[in-house]
Coordinates of C-alpha atoms and ligand atoms in Angstrom, one line a residue:
X1 CA 71.1 -77.4 -63.8
X2 CA 71.2 -76.6 -67.4
X3 CA 73.7 -73.8 -66.8
X4 CA 76.1 -75.8 -64.7
X5 CA 76.0 -78.6 -67.3
X6 CA 77.1 -76.1 -69.9
X7 CA 79.9 -74.8 -67.7
X8 CA 81.2 -78.3 -67.0
X9 CA 81.0 -79.1 -70.7
X10 CA 82.9 -76.0 -71.6
X11 CA 85.7 -76.5 -69.1
X12 CA 86.2 -80.1 -69.9
X13 CA 85.9 -79.4 -73.6
X14 CA 88.7 -76.8 -73.4
X15 CA 90.9 -79.2 -71.5
X16 CA 90.5 -82.0 -74.0
X17 CA 90.9 -79.7 -77.0
X18 CA 94.2 -78.5 -75.4
X19 CA 95.5 -82.1 -75.8
X20 CA 93.8 -83.1 -79.0
X21 CA 92.8 -80.2 -81.2
X22 CA 90.5 -82.2 -83.5
X23 CA 88.2 -83.3 -80.7
X24 CA 84.8 -81.8 -81.3
X25 CA 82.3 -84.0 -79.5
X26 CA 79.3 -82.4 -77.7
X27 CA 80.3 -83.0 -74.1
X28 CA 77.1 -81.7 -72.6
X29 CA 75.2 -84.6 -74.3
X30 CA 77.4 -87.0 -72.3
X31 CA 76.6 -85.6 -68.9
X32 CA 74.3 -87.7 -66.8
X33 CA 72.3 -87.2 -63.6
X34 CA 73.2 -90.3 -61.4
X35 CA 70.0 -91.7 -59.9
X36 CA 72.0 -92.5 -56.7
X37 CA 73.0 -89.0 -55.4
X38 CA 75.9 -90.5 -53.4
X39 CA 77.6 -90.7 -56.8
X40 CA 77.3 -87.0 -57.3
X41 CA 74.8 -84.6 -58.8
X42 CA 76.2 -84.8 -62.3
X43 CA 78.4 -87.5 -63.8
X44 CA 80.7 -87.5 -66.8
X45 CA 81.6 -90.9 -68.3
X46 CA 85.1 -90.6 -69.7
X47 CA 85.0 -93.8 -71.9
X48 CA 84.4 -91.8 -75.0
X49 CA 87.6 -89.9 -74.7
X50 CA 89.9 -92.9 -74.6
X51 CA 90.4 -93.1 -78.3
X52 CA 91.2 -89.5 -78.8
X53 CA 93.5 -89.3 -75.8
X54 CA 94.9 -92.9 -76.1
X55 CA 94.5 -93.5 -72.4
X56 CA 92.4 -95.6 -70.0
X57 CA 89.2 -93.9 -68.8
X58 CA 90.2 -93.8 -65.0
X59 CA 93.4 -92.1 -65.9
X60 CA 91.6 -89.6 -68.1
X61 CA 89.1 -88.9 -65.3
X62 CA 91.9 -88.3 -62.8
X63 CA 93.7 -86.0 -65.2
X64 CA 90.6 -83.9 -66.0
X65 CA 89.9 -83.6 -62.2
X66 CA 93.4 -82.3 -61.6
X67 CA 93.1 -79.8 -64.5
X68 CA 89.7 -78.3 -63.6
X69 CA 89.4 -78.6 -59.8
X70 CA 88.4 -75.3 -58.3
X71 CA 87.5 -73.8 -61.6
X72 CA 83.8 -74.3 -61.5
X73 CA 81.3 -72.1 -59.6
X74 CA 78.8 -74.0 -57.6
X75 CA 80.8 -77.3 -57.7
X76 CA 81.7 -78.4 -54.1
X77 CA 83.7 -81.5 -55.0
X78 CA 84.8 -83.5 -58.0
X79 CA 85.4 -87.3 -57.4
X80 CA 86.9 -89.9 -59.7
X81 CA 85.1 -93.3 -59.6
X82 CA 86.4 -95.8 -62.2
X83 CA 86.0 -94.2 -65.6
X84 CA 83.6 -91.6 -64.2
X85 CA 84.0 -88.1 -63.0
X86 CA 81.4 -87.2 -60.4
X87 CA 80.5 -83.6 -59.6
X88 CA 79.0 -82.7 -56.3
X89 CA 77.3 -79.3 -56.3
X90 CA 76.8 -76.8 -53.5
X91 CA 73.4 -77.0 -51.9
X92 CA 72.9 -73.3 -52.5
X93 CA 73.2 -74.1 -56.1
X94 CA 69.9 -75.9 -56.0
X95 CA 68.4 -72.8 -54.4
X96 CA 69.4 -70.9 -57.6
X97 CA 68.0 -73.7 -59.8
X98 CA 64.6 -73.5 -58.1
X99 CA 64.6 -69.7 -58.5
X100 CA 65.4 -70.2 -62.2
X101 CA 62.5 -72.6 -62.7
X102 CA 60.1 -70.4 -60.9
X103 CA 61.1 -67.4 -63.0
X104 CA 60.7 -69.4 -66.3
X105 CA 57.5 -68.8 -68.2
X106 CA 55.7 -72.0 -69.0
X107 CA 58.6 -74.1 -67.8
X108 CA 59.1 -77.3 -69.8
X109 CA 57.5 -76.0 -73.0
X110 CA 59.7 -75.1 -76.0
X111 CA 59.6 -73.5 -79.3
X112 CA 61.3 -76.3 -81.3
X113 CA 58.1 -76.7 -83.4
X114 CA 57.5 -73.1 -84.2
X115 CA 56.1 -72.6 -87.7
X116 CA 55.7 -76.3 -88.3
X117 CA 52.4 -78.2 -88.8
X118 CA 52.1 -81.8 -87.6
X119 CA 49.1 -83.8 -88.7
X120 CA 48.2 -86.6 -86.3
X121 CA 45.9 -89.3 -87.6
X122 CA 44.6 -91.1 -84.6
X123 CA 41.7 -93.0 -83.0
X124 CA 40.0 -93.4 -86.5
X125 CA 37.5 -96.1 -85.6
X126 CA 35.5 -98.0 -88.2
X127 CA 32.0 -96.7 -87.9
X128 CA 29.0 -98.9 -87.1
X129 CA 31.2 -100.7 -84.6
X130 CA 31.4 -100.3 -80.9
X131 CA 34.3 -98.5 -79.3
X132 CA 36.3 -101.0 -77.4
X133 CA 39.6 -101.3 -75.4
X134 CA 41.4 -102.0 -78.7
X135 CA 40.8 -98.3 -79.7
X136 CA 42.1 -97.0 -76.4
X137 CA 45.8 -97.2 -77.4
X138 CA 45.5 -95.1 -80.5
X139 CA 43.2 -92.6 -78.9
X140 CA 45.2 -92.1 -75.7
X141 CA 48.7 -92.1 -77.5
X142 CA 47.5 -89.9 -80.3
X143 CA 45.9 -87.4 -77.8
X144 CA 49.1 -87.3 -75.8
X145 CA 51.3 -86.8 -78.9
X146 CA 49.0 -83.9 -80.0
X147 CA 49.4 -82.3 -76.6
X148 CA 53.2 -82.8 -76.6
X149 CA 53.6 -81.2 -80.0
X150 CA 51.5 -78.2 -79.0
X151 CA 53.5 -77.9 -75.8
X152 CA 56.6 -77.7 -78.0
X153 CA 55.3 -75.0 -80.3
X154 CA 54.0 -77.0 -83.2
X155 CA 50.7 -76.4 -84.8
X156 CA 48.7 -79.6 -84.8
X157 CA 45.9 -81.0 -86.8
X158 CA 44.2 -83.9 -85.1
X159 CA 42.5 -86.1 -87.7
X160 CA 40.0 -88.7 -87.0
X161 CA 40.2 -90.7 -90.2
X162 CA 36.9 -92.5 -89.7
X163 CA 36.6 -95.9 -91.4
X164 CA 33.4 -94.9 -93.1
X165 CA 33.8 -96.4 -96.6
X166 CA 34.1 -99.8 -98.1
X167 CA 32.1 -102.8 -99.1
X168 CA 30.9 -103.5 -95.6
X169 CA 28.5 -100.5 -96.0
X170 CA 26.9 -102.2 -98.9
X171 CA 26.1 -105.1 -96.6
X172 CA 24.9 -102.9 -93.9
X173 CA 22.5 -101.0 -96.2
X174 CA 21.1 -104.3 -97.4
X175 CA 20.7 -105.5 -93.8
X176 CA 19.1 -102.2 -92.8
X177 CA 16.6 -102.3 -95.6
X178 CA 15.6 -105.9 -94.8
X179 CA 15.6 -106.0 -91.0
X180 CA 15.8 -102.6 -89.5
X181 CA 14.4 -99.1 -89.6
X182 CA 15.2 -95.5 -88.7
X183 CA 13.3 -95.7 -85.5
X184 CA 15.2 -98.8 -84.4
X185 CA 18.6 -97.4 -85.0
X186 CA 17.6 -94.1 -83.4
X187 CA 16.6 -96.1 -80.4
X188 CA 19.3 -98.7 -80.2
X189 CA 22.2 -96.9 -81.7
X190 CA 25.3 -98.8 -82.7
X191 CA 24.0 -101.9 -81.0
X192 CA 21.4 -102.2 -83.7
X193 CA 23.9 -101.7 -86.5
X194 CA 26.2 -104.4 -85.0
X195 CA 23.2 -106.8 -84.7
X196 CA 22.1 -106.4 -88.2
X197 CA 25.6 -106.8 -89.5
X198 CA 26.1 -110.0 -87.6
X199 CA 22.7 -111.2 -88.9
X200 CA 23.9 -110.4 -92.5
X201 CA 27.1 -112.4 -92.0
X202 CA 25.2 -115.4 -90.8
X203 CA 22.5 -115.3 -93.5
X204 CA 24.8 -114.5 -96.4
X205 CA 26.6 -117.8 -95.6
X206 CA 23.4 -119.6 -96.5
X207 CA 22.3 -117.3 -99.3
X208 CA 25.0 -116.0 -101.6
X209 CA 22.5 -113.7 -103.3
X210 CA 22.8 -111.4 -100.4
X211 CA 26.4 -110.8 -101.2
X212 CA 25.5 -109.8 -104.7
X213 CA 23.0 -107.5 -103.4
X214 CA 25.5 -105.9 -101.0
X215 CA 28.0 -105.4 -103.9
X216 CA 25.3 -103.7 -105.9
X217 CA 24.3 -101.6 -102.9
X218 CA 27.9 -100.4 -102.4
X219 CA 28.2 -99.6 -106.1
X220 CA 25.0 -97.5 -105.8
X221 CA 26.5 -95.8 -102.7
X222 CA 29.7 -95.1 -104.6
X223 CA 27.7 -93.5 -107.4
X224 CA 26.2 -91.2 -104.9
X225 CA 22.7 -92.5 -104.9
X226 CA 20.7 -90.1 -102.7
X227 CA 18.6 -92.6 -100.8
X228 CA 21.7 -94.8 -100.1
X229 CA 23.8 -91.8 -99.1
X230 CA 21.1 -90.7 -96.6
X231 CA 21.1 -94.2 -95.0
X232 CA 24.9 -94.3 -94.8
X233 CA 24.9 -90.8 -93.4
X234 CA 22.6 -92.0 -90.7
X235 CA 24.9 -94.8 -89.8
X236 CA 27.7 -92.3 -89.5
X237 CA 25.7 -89.9 -87.4
X238 CA 24.6 -92.6 -84.9
X239 CA 28.2 -93.9 -84.6
X240 CA 29.7 -90.5 -84.1
X241 CA 27.1 -89.6 -81.5
X242 CA 28.3 -92.5 -79.4
X243 CA 32.0 -91.9 -80.1
X244 CA 31.7 -88.3 -79.1
X245 CA 30.7 -89.2 -75.6
X246 CA 33.9 -91.3 -75.2
X247 CA 36.0 -88.5 -76.6
X248 CA 34.5 -86.0 -74.2
X249 CA 35.2 -88.2 -71.3
X250 CA 38.8 -88.6 -72.5
X251 CA 39.1 -84.9 -73.2
X252 CA 40.3 -85.7 -76.7
X253 CA 39.6 -83.2 -79.5
X254 CA 39.9 -83.5 -83.3
X255 CA 40.2 -80.8 -85.9
X256 CA 39.0 -82.9 -88.7
X257 CA 36.7 -85.9 -89.1
X258 CA 37.5 -86.4 -92.8
X259 CA 37.4 -90.2 -93.0
X260 CA 37.9 -92.6 -95.8
X261 CA 34.7 -91.5 -97.6
X262 CA 36.0 -88.0 -98.0
X263 CA 38.6 -89.3 -100.4
X264 CA 36.1 -91.1 -102.6
X265 CA 36.4 -88.5 -105.3
X266 CA 40.1 -87.9 -104.8
X267 CA 41.4 -91.3 -105.8
X268 CA 41.0 -91.2 -109.5
X269 CA 43.7 -88.5 -109.7
X270 CA 46.0 -90.8 -107.8
X271 CA 45.3 -93.7 -110.0
X272 CA 45.9 -91.6 -113.1
X273 CA 49.1 -90.3 -111.7
X274 CA 50.3 -93.8 -110.8
X275 CA 49.5 -95.0 -114.3
X276 CA 51.2 -91.9 -115.9
X277 CA 54.3 -92.5 -113.9
X278 CA 54.4 -96.1 -115.0
X279 CA 54.0 -97.5 -111.6
X280 CA 50.8 -99.5 -112.0
X281 CA 50.9 -102.9 -113.4
X282 CA 48.0 -105.3 -114.1
X283 CA 48.3 -108.6 -112.3
X284 CA 45.5 -111.1 -112.6
X285 CA 43.1 -108.3 -113.3
X286 CA 44.1 -106.2 -110.4
X287 CA 46.2 -103.0 -110.6
X288 CA 49.2 -103.1 -108.3
X289 CA 52.5 -101.4 -107.6
X290 CA 55.3 -104.0 -107.5
X291 CA 57.4 -103.6 -104.4
X292 CA 59.4 -106.8 -104.6
X293 CA 62.6 -104.8 -105.0
X294 CA 61.9 -103.5 -101.5
X295 CA 61.1 -107.0 -100.1
X296 CA 57.4 -106.2 -99.7
X297 CA 54.3 -107.7 -101.2
X298 CA 52.7 -105.6 -103.9
X299 CA 50.5 -102.7 -103.0
X300 CA 47.1 -103.3 -104.4
X301 CA 45.5 -100.2 -105.8
X302 CA 42.5 -101.5 -107.6
X303 CA 40.8 -104.8 -107.2
X304 CA 39.8 -107.0 -110.2
X305 CA 36.3 -105.4 -110.2
X306 CA 37.8 -101.9 -110.2
X307 CA 37.1 -101.3 -106.5
X308 CA 39.5 -99.1 -104.6
X309 CA 41.2 -100.2 -101.3
X310 CA 42.3 -99.0 -97.9
X311 CA 45.8 -98.2 -99.4
X312 CA 44.3 -96.3 -102.4
X313 CA 42.4 -94.0 -100.0
X314 CA 45.4 -93.6 -97.7
X315 CA 47.6 -92.5 -100.6
X316 CA 44.9 -90.0 -101.7
X317 CA 44.6 -88.7 -98.1
X318 CA 48.4 -88.2 -97.7
X319 CA 48.5 -86.1 -100.9
X320 CA 45.5 -84.1 -99.9
X321 CA 46.8 -83.4 -96.5
X322 CA 50.2 -82.3 -97.9
X323 CA 48.4 -79.9 -100.2
X324 CA 46.1 -78.6 -97.6
X325 CA 48.1 -78.5 -94.4
X326 CA 51.7 -78.5 -95.8
X327 CA 52.7 -80.7 -92.9
X328 CA 56.2 -81.0 -91.5
X329 CA 55.2 -84.5 -90.4
X330 CA 52.1 -86.6 -90.7
X331 CA 51.8 -89.2 -88.0
X332 CA 49.6 -92.3 -88.0
X333 CA 48.9 -93.9 -84.7
X334 CA 47.7 -97.5 -85.2
X335 CA 48.5 -100.9 -83.8
X336 CA 51.7 -102.6 -85.0
X337 CA 49.5 -105.0 -87.0
X338 CA 49.2 -102.3 -89.7
X339 CA 53.0 -101.7 -90.1
X340 CA 53.2 -103.4 -93.4
X341 CA 50.3 -101.4 -94.8
X342 CA 52.0 -98.2 -93.9
X343 CA 55.5 -99.3 -95.1
X344 CA 53.9 -100.3 -98.4
X345 CA 52.0 -97.1 -99.1
X346 CA 54.8 -94.8 -97.8
X347 CA 57.0 -96.5 -100.4
X348 CA 54.4 -96.0 -103.1
X349 CA 54.2 -92.2 -102.3
X350 CA 58.0 -92.1 -102.5
X351 CA 58.1 -93.9 -105.8
X352 CA 55.6 -91.3 -107.1
X353 CA 58.4 -88.9 -106.6
X354 CA 57.1 -87.0 -103.5
X355 CA 60.1 -86.0 -101.5
X356 CA 57.9 -85.5 -98.4
X357 CA 57.2 -89.3 -98.3
X358 CA 59.9 -89.4 -95.6
X359 CA 57.7 -87.1 -93.4
X360 CA 55.0 -89.8 -93.2
X361 CA 55.6 -91.6 -89.9
X362 CA 53.8 -94.6 -88.7
X363 CA 53.6 -94.8 -84.9
X364 CA 52.8 -98.4 -84.0
X365 CA 51.8 -99.6 -80.6
X366 CA 51.7 -103.2 -79.2
X367 CA 48.6 -105.3 -79.7
X368 CA 46.2 -105.8 -76.8
X369 CA 44.8 -109.1 -75.8
X370 CA 42.1 -109.8 -73.3
X371 CA 42.5 -112.8 -71.0
X372 CA 45.5 -113.8 -73.1
X373 CA 43.5 -114.0 -76.2
X374 CA 43.2 -111.9 -79.3
X375 CA 40.6 -109.2 -79.2
X376 CA 37.7 -110.1 -81.5
X377 CA 34.3 -108.4 -81.7
X378 CA 33.1 -111.4 -83.6
X379 CA 33.6 -113.9 -80.7
X380 CA 32.7 -111.3 -78.1
X381 CA 36.3 -111.2 -76.7
X382 CA 36.2 -107.5 -76.2
X383 CA 35.7 -105.0 -73.5
X384 CA 33.6 -102.0 -74.4
X385 CA 35.0 -98.7 -73.4
X386 CA 31.7 -97.6 -72.0
X387 CA 31.7 -100.6 -69.6
X388 CA 35.3 -100.0 -68.6
X389 CA 34.7 -96.3 -67.9
X390 CA 31.5 -97.1 -66.1
X391 CA 33.2 -99.5 -63.7
X392 CA 36.2 -97.3 -63.1
X393 CA 34.1 -94.3 -62.3
X394 CA 31.8 -96.3 -60.0
X395 CA 34.8 -97.6 -58.2
X396 CA 36.3 -94.1 -57.8
X397 CA 33.0 -92.8 -56.6
X398 CA 32.8 -95.4 -53.9
X399 CA 36.2 -94.7 -52.6
X400 CA 35.7 -91.0 -52.6
X401 CA 32.4 -91.5 -50.8
X402 CA 34.1 -93.4 -48.1
X403 CA 37.1 -91.1 -47.7
X404 CA 36.1 -87.6 -48.3
X405 CA 32.5 -86.7 -47.4
X406 CA 33.1 -83.0 -47.7
X407 CA 34.2 -83.0 -51.3
X408 CA 31.9 -80.8 -53.4
X409 CA 31.7 -82.3 -56.8
X410 CA 32.2 -86.0 -56.1
X411 CA 30.9 -87.2 -59.5
X412 CA 33.2 -85.0 -61.4
X413 CA 36.2 -86.1 -59.4
X414 CA 35.3 -89.7 -59.7
X415 CA 35.1 -89.3 -63.4
X416 CA 38.5 -87.6 -63.5
X417 CA 40.1 -90.4 -61.4
X418 CA 38.3 -93.3 -63.0
X419 CA 39.2 -92.2 -66.5
X420 CA 42.6 -91.1 -65.4
X421 CA 43.4 -94.6 -64.1
X422 CA 42.6 -96.1 -67.4
X423 CA 44.4 -93.6 -69.5
X424 CA 47.5 -93.7 -67.4
X425 CA 47.5 -97.5 -67.5
X426 CA 47.3 -97.3 -71.3
X427 CA 50.2 -94.9 -71.5
X428 CA 52.6 -96.0 -68.8
X429 CA 54.1 -99.0 -70.7
X430 CA 56.5 -98.5 -73.6
X431 CA 54.3 -97.9 -76.6
X432 CA 55.4 -100.9 -78.6
X433 CA 55.0 -103.5 -75.9
X434 CA 52.1 -105.9 -76.3
X435 CA 49.7 -105.7 -73.4
X436 CA 47.2 -108.0 -71.9
X437 CA 44.2 -106.3 -70.5
X438 CA 43.5 -107.1 -66.9
X439 CA 40.5 -105.6 -65.2
X440 CA 42.2 -105.3 -61.8
X441 CA 45.2 -103.5 -63.3
X442 CA 43.2 -101.0 -65.3
X443 CA 41.1 -100.3 -62.2
X444 CA 43.9 -100.2 -59.7
X445 CA 44.3 -96.9 -57.9
X446 CA 47.3 -98.0 -55.8
X447 CA 51.0 -98.1 -56.5
X448 CA 52.2 -96.6 -59.8
X449 CA 48.9 -95.6 -61.2
X450 CA 47.1 -92.5 -62.5
X451 CA 45.1 -91.9 -59.4
X452 CA 48.4 -91.9 -57.4
X453 CA 49.7 -89.0 -59.6
X454 CA 46.4 -87.2 -59.3
X455 CA 46.4 -87.7 -55.6
X456 CA 49.9 -86.3 -55.3
X457 CA 48.9 -83.3 -57.4
X458 CA 45.9 -82.7 -55.0
X459 CA 48.3 -83.0 -52.1
X460 CA 50.5 -80.2 -53.5
X461 CA 47.4 -78.1 -54.1
X462 CA 46.2 -78.7 -50.5
X463 CA 49.5 -77.6 -49.0
X464 CA 49.4 -74.4 -51.0
X465 CA 45.8 -73.7 -50.1
X466 CA 46.8 -73.9 -46.4
X467 CA 49.8 -71.5 -46.7
X468 CA 48.5 -68.1 -45.8
X469 CA 50.3 -64.8 -45.9
X470 CA 52.5 -63.1 -48.4
X471 CA 55.3 -65.0 -50.0
X472 CA 58.9 -63.8 -49.6
X473 CA 62.3 -64.8 -51.0
X474 CA 64.6 -67.5 -49.7
X475 CA 68.1 -66.2 -50.4
X476 CA 70.8 -68.1 -48.7
X477 CA 68.7 -71.1 -47.8
X478 CA 70.6 -74.4 -48.2
X479 CA 68.3 -77.2 -49.2
X480 CA 68.2 -80.6 -47.4
X481 CA 68.8 -83.8 -49.3
X482 CA 65.1 -84.5 -50.0
X483 CA 64.8 -81.0 -51.3
X484 CA 67.8 -81.3 -53.5
X485 CA 66.4 -84.5 -54.9
X486 CA 63.0 -82.9 -55.6
X487 CA 64.6 -79.8 -57.3
X488 CA 66.5 -82.2 -59.5
X489 CA 63.4 -84.1 -60.4
X490 CA 61.4 -80.9 -61.2
X491 CA 64.3 -79.6 -63.3
X492 CA 64.3 -82.7 -65.5
X493 CA 60.9 -81.9 -67.0
X494 CA 62.1 -80.1 -70.1
X495 CA 64.5 -82.9 -71.0
X496 CA 61.8 -85.5 -70.5
X497 CA 59.3 -83.5 -72.7
X498 CA 61.8 -83.4 -75.5
X499 CA 62.7 -87.1 -75.1
X500 CA 59.0 -88.1 -75.2
X501 CA 58.6 -85.9 -78.3
X502 CA 61.6 -87.3 -80.1
X503 CA 60.6 -90.9 -79.6
X504 CA 56.8 -90.3 -79.8
X505 CA 56.7 -92.0 -76.4
X506 CA 54.1 -90.9 -73.9
X507 CA 55.4 -93.5 -71.4
X508 CA 58.4 -91.2 -70.8
X509 CA 56.0 -88.6 -69.4
X510 CA 54.0 -91.1 -67.4
X511 CA 57.2 -92.6 -65.8
X512 CA 58.5 -89.1 -65.1
X513 CA 55.3 -88.2 -63.4
X514 CA 55.7 -91.2 -61.1
X515 CA 59.3 -90.3 -60.3
X516 CA 58.3 -86.7 -59.5
X517 CA 55.5 -88.0 -57.2
X518 CA 58.0 -90.2 -55.4
X519 CA 60.4 -87.4 -54.8
X520 CA 57.6 -85.1 -53.7
X521 CA 56.1 -87.6 -51.3
X522 CA 59.5 -88.3 -49.7
X523 CA 59.9 -84.5 -49.2
X524 CA 56.4 -84.2 -47.9
X525 CA 56.7 -87.1 -45.4
X526 CA 60.1 -86.2 -44.1
X527 CA 59.6 -82.4 -43.8
X528 CA 56.8 -80.6 -42.2
X529 CA 56.3 -77.9 -44.8
X530 CA 53.7 -75.7 -43.1
X531 CA 55.4 -75.8 -39.7
X532 CA 58.6 -74.4 -41.1
X533 CA 59.6 -70.8 -40.9
X534 CA 61.5 -68.0 -42.7
X535 CA 63.6 -68.9 -45.7
X536 CA 63.0 -72.6 -45.2
X537 CA 59.2 -72.1 -45.4
X538 CA 59.5 -69.9 -48.5
X539 CA 61.8 -72.4 -50.2
X540 CA 59.5 -75.3 -49.5
X541 CA 56.4 -73.5 -50.6
X542 CA 58.1 -72.4 -53.8
X543 CA 59.2 -76.0 -54.4
X544 CA 55.7 -77.3 -53.7
X545 CA 54.3 -74.8 -56.2
X546 CA 56.8 -75.7 -58.9
X547 CA 56.1 -79.4 -58.3
X548 CA 52.4 -78.7 -58.7
X549 CA 53.0 -76.8 -61.9
X550 CA 55.0 -79.5 -63.5
X551 CA 52.8 -82.3 -62.3
X552 CA 49.8 -80.5 -63.6
X553 CA 51.4 -80.1 -67.0
X554 CA 52.4 -83.7 -67.0
X555 CA 48.7 -84.6 -66.4
X556 CA 47.6 -82.2 -69.1
X557 CA 50.1 -83.8 -71.5
X558 CA 48.9 -87.3 -70.7
X559 CA 45.3 -86.2 -71.3
X560 CA 44.3 -86.6 -67.6
X561 CA 42.4 -84.2 -65.5
X562 CA 44.0 -82.2 -62.7
X563 CA 42.3 -82.9 -59.4
X564 CA 42.6 -80.0 -56.9
X565 CA 41.1 -82.1 -54.2
X566 CA 40.4 -85.8 -53.8
Ligands
LIG601 N1 40.2 -97.3 -89.4 C1 41.4 -98.0 -89.2 C2 41.2 -99.1 -88.1 O1 40.3 -99.1 -87.3 C3 42.6 -97.1 -88.7 C4 42.9 -96.0 -89.6 C5 44.3 -95.5 -89.4 N2 44.6 -94.4 -90.3 C6 44.9 -94.5 -91.6 N3 45.2 -93.4 -92.2 N4 45.0 -95.6 -92.2 O2 42.0 -100.1 -88.1

């Protein structure tokens, strides 16, 4: 497909340049694949040429047709439809396309990122809190973006920037010393930490001394008091132990767990630098960077009492990452609710004179609500990821139990399908769209869902398992329309990968996987692959194998498991 596009672009380009020497637009970028194949296999909208040629698009289309008809190999017919020029390709052409795909090593991947490092800051939960559906977006999107970048040749650094520093840990230490113990947190895990934190909040409302104690405790922690550090370390350990189980289920890996605390001793330098560059001003006791010129509220760097903030740590972290990873881009995947924070601190980094400030990219996603209401741990309006996975896996297990009694590792497949359903659900909408969590949708295995993709993948595997004998070539075979449609769908993979990468948009891959499944299932239902013979059989098996490859890679990119059998 790619080759014929270039041919068309070259011939059309020559024709237009013959009339208008200055014309230098990239015609291959204008070519489209009509979704309705009765409109041709490739279409060229001629509207963009009307200014240069001073003519109406339908007339231009007709003139181009007259000029290039018969000049293109593999093109059966060219038709004019309004301002469009539609190209119909020879069926045998798709035979060649399939061969080309099968001969391409790691089809779909690219080298666009070679030699470049991309840091991806994602998931990054605040420790001592339970992992809930609100964290699913950043974890699934970040994981997918990491896979996508690697697939395109980048070196990636997955960073889990744990929220492990701040005044709340002073509170937690006070609460721990008063009402808990090492045994209790060992036994109850994060649950215990959440409980004592809630208790602290309630009691500190009645007794303000507790807040003073908490402030003092955090100050002690900041000054690296050994006892306090050990307690805090324990909180971290307990939290991570639980998070790791979730990451394992999701198949998400990080290269660094340097969280906010890691930058504790790296902020002074930033503060000194800001001051030296004349950016810090004192406002009502706090040190801020004025951003009014950029129509943003000031970035607060130091509070009245000298305490540092989220932004202070993020600035220090960006500088540290640039110095240590020399990133080409540093991506931050968080909910859109943090957009202002990122815009402010990116601006501060720019004002500090760092040219690479433009390489810091916030990747926001829509907020999630549950039952139409804001997620809030405090009021209990949250769904814990443990519970969600539990339900999904149990449901998958039940269905598998009913359907496929022979399957060997039922639990493993149920896990792949249950988690796959949830991940796919989280990635299939445009990233920025707000979502409302609905149990039935997240657990749905029918229609356009993750399990449908996994099931189709298993179907391709099953066909190939049943095909015995040695594989031969399929020269001269002329594909049927379902086959042409499937070859086209498979051939779109590289374009989709690059589009998803460019817009940091996993949903492009999720939707593509659905389209590919639809094309495969139509082919599978209308044509009896295994009963065919000769070149037809060979072509069909090759097409099934290439579909399986691409579908498998799409699942990998989305962070879902491949299921050979369901
Ligand atoms: N811990 C933060 C939260 O849970 C997310 C951190 C995002 N990354 C960053 N570098 N600020 O909201």
